[in-house]
Tab-separated table of C-alpha atoms in Angstrom:
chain	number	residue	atom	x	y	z
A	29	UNK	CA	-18.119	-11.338	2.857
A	30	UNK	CA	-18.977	-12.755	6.316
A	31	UNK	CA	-20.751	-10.011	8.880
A	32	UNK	CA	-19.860	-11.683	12.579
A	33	UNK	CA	-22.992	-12.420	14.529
A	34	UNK	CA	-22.403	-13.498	18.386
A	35	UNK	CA	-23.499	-16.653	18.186
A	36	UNK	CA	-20.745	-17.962	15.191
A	37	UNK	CA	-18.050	-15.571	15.320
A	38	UNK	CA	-15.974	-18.008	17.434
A	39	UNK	CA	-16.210	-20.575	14.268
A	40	UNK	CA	-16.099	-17.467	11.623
A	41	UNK	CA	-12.634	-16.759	13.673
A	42	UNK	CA	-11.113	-19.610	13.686
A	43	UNK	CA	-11.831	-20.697	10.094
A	44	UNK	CA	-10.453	-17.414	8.525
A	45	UNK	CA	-7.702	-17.054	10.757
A	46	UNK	CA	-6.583	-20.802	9.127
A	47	UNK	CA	-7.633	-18.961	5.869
A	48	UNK	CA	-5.714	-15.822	6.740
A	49	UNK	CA	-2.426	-18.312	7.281
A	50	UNK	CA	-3.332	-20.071	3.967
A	51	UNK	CA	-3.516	-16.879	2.410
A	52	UNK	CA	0.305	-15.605	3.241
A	53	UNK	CA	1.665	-18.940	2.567
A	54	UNK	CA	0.060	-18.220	-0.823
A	55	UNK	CA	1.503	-14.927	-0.930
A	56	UNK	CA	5.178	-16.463	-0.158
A	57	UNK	CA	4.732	-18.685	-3.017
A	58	UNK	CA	3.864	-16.273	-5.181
A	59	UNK	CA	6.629	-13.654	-4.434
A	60	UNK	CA	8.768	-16.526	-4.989
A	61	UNK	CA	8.017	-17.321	-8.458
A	62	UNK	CA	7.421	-14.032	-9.766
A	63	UNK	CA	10.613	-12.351	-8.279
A	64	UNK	CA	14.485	-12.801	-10.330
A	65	UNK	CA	16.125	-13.802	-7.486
A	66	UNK	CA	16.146	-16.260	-4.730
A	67	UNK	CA	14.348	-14.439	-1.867
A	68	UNK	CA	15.927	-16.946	0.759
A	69	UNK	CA	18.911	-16.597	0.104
A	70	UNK	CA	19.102	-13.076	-0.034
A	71	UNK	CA	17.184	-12.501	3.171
A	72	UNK	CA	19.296	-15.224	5.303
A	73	UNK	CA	23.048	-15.707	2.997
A	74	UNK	CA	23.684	-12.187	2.113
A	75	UNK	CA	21.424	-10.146	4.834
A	76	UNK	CA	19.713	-7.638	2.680
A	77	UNK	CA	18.150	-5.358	4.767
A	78	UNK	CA	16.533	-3.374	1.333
A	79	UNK	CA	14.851	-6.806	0.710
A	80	UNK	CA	13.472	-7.589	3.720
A	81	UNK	CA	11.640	-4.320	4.120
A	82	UNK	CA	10.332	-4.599	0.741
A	83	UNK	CA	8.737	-8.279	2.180
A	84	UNK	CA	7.652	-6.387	5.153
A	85	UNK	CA	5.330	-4.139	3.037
A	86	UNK	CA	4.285	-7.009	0.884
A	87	UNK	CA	3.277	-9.278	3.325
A	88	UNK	CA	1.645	-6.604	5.405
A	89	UNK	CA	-0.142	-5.872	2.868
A	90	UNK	CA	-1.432	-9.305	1.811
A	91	UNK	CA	-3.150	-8.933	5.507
A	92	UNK	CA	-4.700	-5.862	4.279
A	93	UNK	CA	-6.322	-7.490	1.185
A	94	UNK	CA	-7.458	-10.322	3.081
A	95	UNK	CA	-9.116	-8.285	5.232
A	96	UNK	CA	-10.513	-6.245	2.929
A	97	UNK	CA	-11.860	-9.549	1.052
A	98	UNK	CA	-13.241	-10.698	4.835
A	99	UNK	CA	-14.834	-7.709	6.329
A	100	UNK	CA	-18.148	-6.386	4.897
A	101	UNK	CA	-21.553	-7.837	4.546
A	102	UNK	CA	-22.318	-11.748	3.641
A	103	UNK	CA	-23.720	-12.301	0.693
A	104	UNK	CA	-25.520	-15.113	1.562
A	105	UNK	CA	-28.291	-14.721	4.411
A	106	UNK	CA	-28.504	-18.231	5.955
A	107	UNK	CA	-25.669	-19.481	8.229
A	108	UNK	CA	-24.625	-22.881	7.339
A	109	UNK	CA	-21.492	-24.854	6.649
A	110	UNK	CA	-22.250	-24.619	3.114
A	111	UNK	CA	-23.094	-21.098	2.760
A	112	UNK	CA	-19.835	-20.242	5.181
A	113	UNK	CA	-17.322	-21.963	2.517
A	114	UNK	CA	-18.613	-20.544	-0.198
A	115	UNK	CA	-17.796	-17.181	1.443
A	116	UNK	CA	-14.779	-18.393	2.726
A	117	UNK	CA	-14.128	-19.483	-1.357
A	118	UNK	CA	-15.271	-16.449	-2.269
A	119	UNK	CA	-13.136	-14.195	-0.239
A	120	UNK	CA	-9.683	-16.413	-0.659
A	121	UNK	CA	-10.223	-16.022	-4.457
A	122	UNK	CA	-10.752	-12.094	-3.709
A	123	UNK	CA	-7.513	-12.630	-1.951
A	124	UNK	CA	-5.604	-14.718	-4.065
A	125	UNK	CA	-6.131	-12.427	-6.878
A	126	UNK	CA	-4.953	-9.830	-4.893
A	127	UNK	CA	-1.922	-11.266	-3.901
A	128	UNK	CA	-1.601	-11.344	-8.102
A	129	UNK	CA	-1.911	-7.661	-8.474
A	130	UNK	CA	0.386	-6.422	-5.705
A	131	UNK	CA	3.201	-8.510	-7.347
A	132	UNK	CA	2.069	-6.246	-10.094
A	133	UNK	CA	2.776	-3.330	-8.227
A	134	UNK	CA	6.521	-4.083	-8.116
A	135	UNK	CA	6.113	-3.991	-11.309
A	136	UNK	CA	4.571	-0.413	-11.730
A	137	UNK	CA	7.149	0.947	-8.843
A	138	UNK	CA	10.556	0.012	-11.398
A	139	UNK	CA	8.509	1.088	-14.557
A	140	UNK	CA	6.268	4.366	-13.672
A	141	UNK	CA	7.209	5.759	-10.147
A	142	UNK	CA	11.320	5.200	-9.295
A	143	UNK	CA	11.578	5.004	-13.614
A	144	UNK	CA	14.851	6.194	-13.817
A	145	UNK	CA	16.692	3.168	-12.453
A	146	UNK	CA	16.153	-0.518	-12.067
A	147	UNK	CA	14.795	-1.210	-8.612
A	148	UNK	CA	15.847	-4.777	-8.966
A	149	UNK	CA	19.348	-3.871	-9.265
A	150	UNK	CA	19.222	-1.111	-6.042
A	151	UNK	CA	17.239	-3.898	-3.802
A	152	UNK	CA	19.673	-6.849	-4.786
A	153	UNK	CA	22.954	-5.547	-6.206
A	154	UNK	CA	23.317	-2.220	-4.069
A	155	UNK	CA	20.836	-3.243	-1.222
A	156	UNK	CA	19.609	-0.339	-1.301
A	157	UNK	CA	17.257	0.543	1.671
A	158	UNK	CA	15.791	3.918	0.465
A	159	UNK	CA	14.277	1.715	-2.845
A	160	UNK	CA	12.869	-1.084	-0.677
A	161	UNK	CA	11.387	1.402	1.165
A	162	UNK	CA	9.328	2.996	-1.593
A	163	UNK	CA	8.396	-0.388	-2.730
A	164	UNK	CA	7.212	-1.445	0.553
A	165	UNK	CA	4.975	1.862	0.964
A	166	UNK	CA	3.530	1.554	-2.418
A	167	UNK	CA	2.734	-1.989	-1.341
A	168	UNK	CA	1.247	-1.234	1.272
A	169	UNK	CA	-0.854	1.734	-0.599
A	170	UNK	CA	-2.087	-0.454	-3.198
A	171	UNK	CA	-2.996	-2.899	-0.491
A	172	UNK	CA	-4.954	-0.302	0.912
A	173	UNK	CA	-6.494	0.625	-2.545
A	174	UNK	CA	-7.703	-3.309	-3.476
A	175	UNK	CA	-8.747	-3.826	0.285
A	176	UNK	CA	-11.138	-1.004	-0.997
A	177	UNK	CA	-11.779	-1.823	-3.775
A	178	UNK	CA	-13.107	-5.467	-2.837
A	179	UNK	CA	-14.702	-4.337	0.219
A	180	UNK	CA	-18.334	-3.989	0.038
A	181	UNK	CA	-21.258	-5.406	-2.312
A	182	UNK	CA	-20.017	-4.497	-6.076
A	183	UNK	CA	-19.100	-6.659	-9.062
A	184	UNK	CA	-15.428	-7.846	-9.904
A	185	UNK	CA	-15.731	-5.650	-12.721
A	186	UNK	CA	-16.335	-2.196	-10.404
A	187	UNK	CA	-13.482	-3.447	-8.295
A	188	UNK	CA	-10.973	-4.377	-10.763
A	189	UNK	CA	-11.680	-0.384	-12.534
A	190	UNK	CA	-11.599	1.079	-8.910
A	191	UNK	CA	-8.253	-0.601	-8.474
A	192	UNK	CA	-6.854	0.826	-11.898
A	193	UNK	CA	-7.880	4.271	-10.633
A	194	UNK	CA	-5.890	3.534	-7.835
A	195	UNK	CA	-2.821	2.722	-9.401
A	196	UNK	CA	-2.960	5.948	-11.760
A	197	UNK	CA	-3.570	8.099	-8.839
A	198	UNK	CA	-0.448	6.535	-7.235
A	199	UNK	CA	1.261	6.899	-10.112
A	200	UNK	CA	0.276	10.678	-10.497
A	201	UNK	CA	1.088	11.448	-6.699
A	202	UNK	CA	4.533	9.927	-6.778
A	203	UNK	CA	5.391	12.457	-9.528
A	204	UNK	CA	3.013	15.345	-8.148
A	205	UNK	CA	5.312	14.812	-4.719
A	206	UNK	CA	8.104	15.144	-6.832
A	207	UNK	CA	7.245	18.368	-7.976
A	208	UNK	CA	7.121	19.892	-4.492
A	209	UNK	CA	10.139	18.279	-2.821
A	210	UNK	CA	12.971	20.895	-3.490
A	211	UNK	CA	15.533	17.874	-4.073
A	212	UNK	CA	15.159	15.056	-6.835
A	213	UNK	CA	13.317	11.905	-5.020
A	214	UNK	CA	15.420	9.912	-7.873
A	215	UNK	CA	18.920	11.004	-7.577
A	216	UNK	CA	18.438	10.958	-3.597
A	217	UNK	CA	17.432	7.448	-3.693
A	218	UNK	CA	19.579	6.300	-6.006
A	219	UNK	CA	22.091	7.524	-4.147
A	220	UNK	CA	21.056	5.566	-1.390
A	221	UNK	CA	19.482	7.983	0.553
A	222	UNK	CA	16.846	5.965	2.935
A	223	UNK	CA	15.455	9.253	4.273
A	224	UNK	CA	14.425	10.327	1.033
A	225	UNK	CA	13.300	6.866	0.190
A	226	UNK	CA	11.231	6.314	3.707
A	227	UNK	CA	9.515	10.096	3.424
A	228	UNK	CA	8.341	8.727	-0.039
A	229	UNK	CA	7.287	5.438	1.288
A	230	UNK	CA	5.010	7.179	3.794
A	231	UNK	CA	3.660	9.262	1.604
A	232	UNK	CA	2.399	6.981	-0.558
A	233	UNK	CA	1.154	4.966	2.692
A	234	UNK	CA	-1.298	7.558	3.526
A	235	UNK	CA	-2.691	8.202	-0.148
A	236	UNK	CA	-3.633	4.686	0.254
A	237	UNK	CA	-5.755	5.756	3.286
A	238	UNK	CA	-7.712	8.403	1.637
A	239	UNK	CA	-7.993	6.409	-1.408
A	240	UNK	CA	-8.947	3.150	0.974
A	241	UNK	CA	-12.002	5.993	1.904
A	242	UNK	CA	-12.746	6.731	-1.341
A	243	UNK	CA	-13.190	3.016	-2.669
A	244	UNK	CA	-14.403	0.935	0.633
A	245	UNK	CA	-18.230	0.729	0.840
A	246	UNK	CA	-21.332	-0.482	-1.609
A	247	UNK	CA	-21.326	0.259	-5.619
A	248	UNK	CA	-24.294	2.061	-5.785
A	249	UNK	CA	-24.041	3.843	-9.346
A	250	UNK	CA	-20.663	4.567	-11.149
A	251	UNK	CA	-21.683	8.280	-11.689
A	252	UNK	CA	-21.962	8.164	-7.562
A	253	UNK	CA	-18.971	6.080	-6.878
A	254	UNK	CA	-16.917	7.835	-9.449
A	255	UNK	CA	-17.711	11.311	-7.804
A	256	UNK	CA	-16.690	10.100	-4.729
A	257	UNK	CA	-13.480	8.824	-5.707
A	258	UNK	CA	-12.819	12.170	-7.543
A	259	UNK	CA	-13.357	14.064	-4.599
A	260	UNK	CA	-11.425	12.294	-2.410
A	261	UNK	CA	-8.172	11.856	-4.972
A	262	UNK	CA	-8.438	15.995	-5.228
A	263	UNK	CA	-8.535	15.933	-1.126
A	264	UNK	CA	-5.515	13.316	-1.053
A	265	UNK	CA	-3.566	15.463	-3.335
A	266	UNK	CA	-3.775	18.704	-2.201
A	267	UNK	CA	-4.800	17.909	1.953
A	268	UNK	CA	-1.057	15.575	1.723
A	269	UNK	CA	0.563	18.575	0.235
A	270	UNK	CA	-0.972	21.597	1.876
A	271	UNK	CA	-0.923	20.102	5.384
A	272	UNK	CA	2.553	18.494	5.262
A	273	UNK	CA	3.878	21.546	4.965
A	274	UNK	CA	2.443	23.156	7.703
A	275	UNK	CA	3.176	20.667	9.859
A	276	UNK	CA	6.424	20.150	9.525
A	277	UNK	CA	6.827	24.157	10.589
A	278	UNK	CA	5.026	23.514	13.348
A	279	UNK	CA	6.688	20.411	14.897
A	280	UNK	CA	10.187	21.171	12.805
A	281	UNK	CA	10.474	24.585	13.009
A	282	UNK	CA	13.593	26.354	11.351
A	283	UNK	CA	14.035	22.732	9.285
A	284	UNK	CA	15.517	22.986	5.841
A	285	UNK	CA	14.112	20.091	3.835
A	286	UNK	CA	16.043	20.110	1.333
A	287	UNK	CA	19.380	20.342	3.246
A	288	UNK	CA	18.092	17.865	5.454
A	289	UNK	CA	17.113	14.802	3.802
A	290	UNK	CA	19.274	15.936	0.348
A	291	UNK	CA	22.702	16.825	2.026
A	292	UNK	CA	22.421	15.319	5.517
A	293	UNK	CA	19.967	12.329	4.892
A	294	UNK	CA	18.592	12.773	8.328
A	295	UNK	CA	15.492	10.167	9.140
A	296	UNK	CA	14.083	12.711	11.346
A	297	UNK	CA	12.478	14.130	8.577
A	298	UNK	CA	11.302	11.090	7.358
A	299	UNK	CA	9.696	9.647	10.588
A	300	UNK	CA	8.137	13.069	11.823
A	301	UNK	CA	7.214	14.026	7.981
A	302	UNK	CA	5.895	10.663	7.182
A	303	UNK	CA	4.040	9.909	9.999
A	304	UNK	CA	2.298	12.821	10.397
A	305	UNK	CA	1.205	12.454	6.511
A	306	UNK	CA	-0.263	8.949	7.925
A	307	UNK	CA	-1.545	11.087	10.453
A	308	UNK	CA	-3.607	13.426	8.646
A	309	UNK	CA	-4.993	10.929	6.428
A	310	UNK	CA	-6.171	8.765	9.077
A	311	UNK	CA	-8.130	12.015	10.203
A	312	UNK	CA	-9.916	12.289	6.991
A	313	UNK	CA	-10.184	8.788	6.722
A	314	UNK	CA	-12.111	8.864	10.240
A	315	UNK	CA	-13.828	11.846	10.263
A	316	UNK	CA	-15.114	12.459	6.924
């Protein structure tokens, strides 16, 4: 991973921003190939909104990864042209597998978190905003997790189980939320409910935050790096649930969630609720 110096960040910059580039058009081809439908067409012929914010999350968090691949410190200590593509190698693999495993993570969204329907069928058939925008925060949270993850001196190996702890602790919080949300996040979005959907989206976005704390920095022993991560996943759980509650007295006072996202789907809730969940993460992300 290159560390910028002042004297060749200018070329650093300009070759990974060209990498960067080469790294989405990657991730288009890929999303492509891997995905039952023809994303084009959908997006442009039939203007499906539920799509296109599921690409939103996905591509922003192909950015995430290839930061996560870039920023850190080299492992090579000369600067030379050679050295500087072998990083550059180095961190568009990081990337490219990646890209592989968010793909993935469409996968884990239809089979373990929104299991009781086909997300395919909500995205494409019913367009189904709500869905797309679970996908697109679990995207983005599992972005956050493998940005982690690869971030950092540590083998592919450490990153790859790190990245598989991730994905079970999303797992386990989409279902943990579940349990404290007085409505069924299921039925709601199924029933195309995009408040529902966009609250859960967030959610997951700022689980990726903690867990993007727990996982970014050196392997230094698994008995250390372990601990850490088990700290932090307890925080993540019960900091999300204890202090989403409170706020949402505080700045929604009188607010009946249920009512309000179940009966009257209002997105209020969702962008006050959800951002301040972002919020609070990116406090313990910060200043712990």
């Amino acid at each position: 991973m290159i560390n910028f110096t002042e004297t060749t960040e200018l070329y650093y910059g300009m070759l990974y921003i060209v990498l960067g580039i080469a790294v989405l058009v990657l991730s288009k081809f890929v999303v492509n190939l891997m995905s039952p439908y023809k994303i084009n067409k959908e997006l442009i012929l039939s203007d499906n909104q539920a799509l296109g914010v599921t690409l939103a999350g996905y591509y922003a968090g192909v950015v995430i990864i290839f930061l996560g691949s870039v920023i850190g410190d080299s492992a090579t200590e000369s600067v030379s042209i050679g050295s500087l593509l072998l990083e550059a190698l180095v961190d568009f693999c990081y990337a490219a597998l990646g890209i592989l495993a968010l793909n993935l993570c469409r996968k884990v969204v239809d089979l373990a978190i929104l299991y009781k329907f086909s997300t395919v069928k909500e995205i494409i058939t019913d367009r189904n905003i709500g869905t797309g925008a679970v996908e697109a925060g679990a995207m983005i949270a599992t972005a956050l997790m493998i940005a982690g993850a690869i971030q950092g001196t540590g083998s592919l190996f450490s990153a790859l189980v790190f990245f598989i702890l991730g994905m079970l602790l999303l797992i386990l919080f989409s279902h943990f939320h579940a349990l404290l949300t007085p409505y069924d996040d299921h039925d709601e979005i199924e029933k195309d409910n995009v408040a529902a959907g966009a609250y859960l989206g967030f959610t997951l976005v700022a689980l990726g935050i903690i867990v993007l704390k727990a996982t970014a920095g050196n392997f230094v022993s698994w008995g250390c790096n372990l601990s850490w991560f088990a700290g932090y996943a307890v925080l993540g759980f019960l900091g999300l649930a204890v202090l989403q509650k409170i706020i949402l007295v505080i700045f929604l006072p009188g607010a009946n969630i249920e009512e309000e996202i179940s009966r009257d789907q209002n997105m209020n809730i969702a962008w006050i609720g959800g951002t301040m969940s972002i919020s609070i993460a990116a406090l313990i992300f910060f200043l712990l």
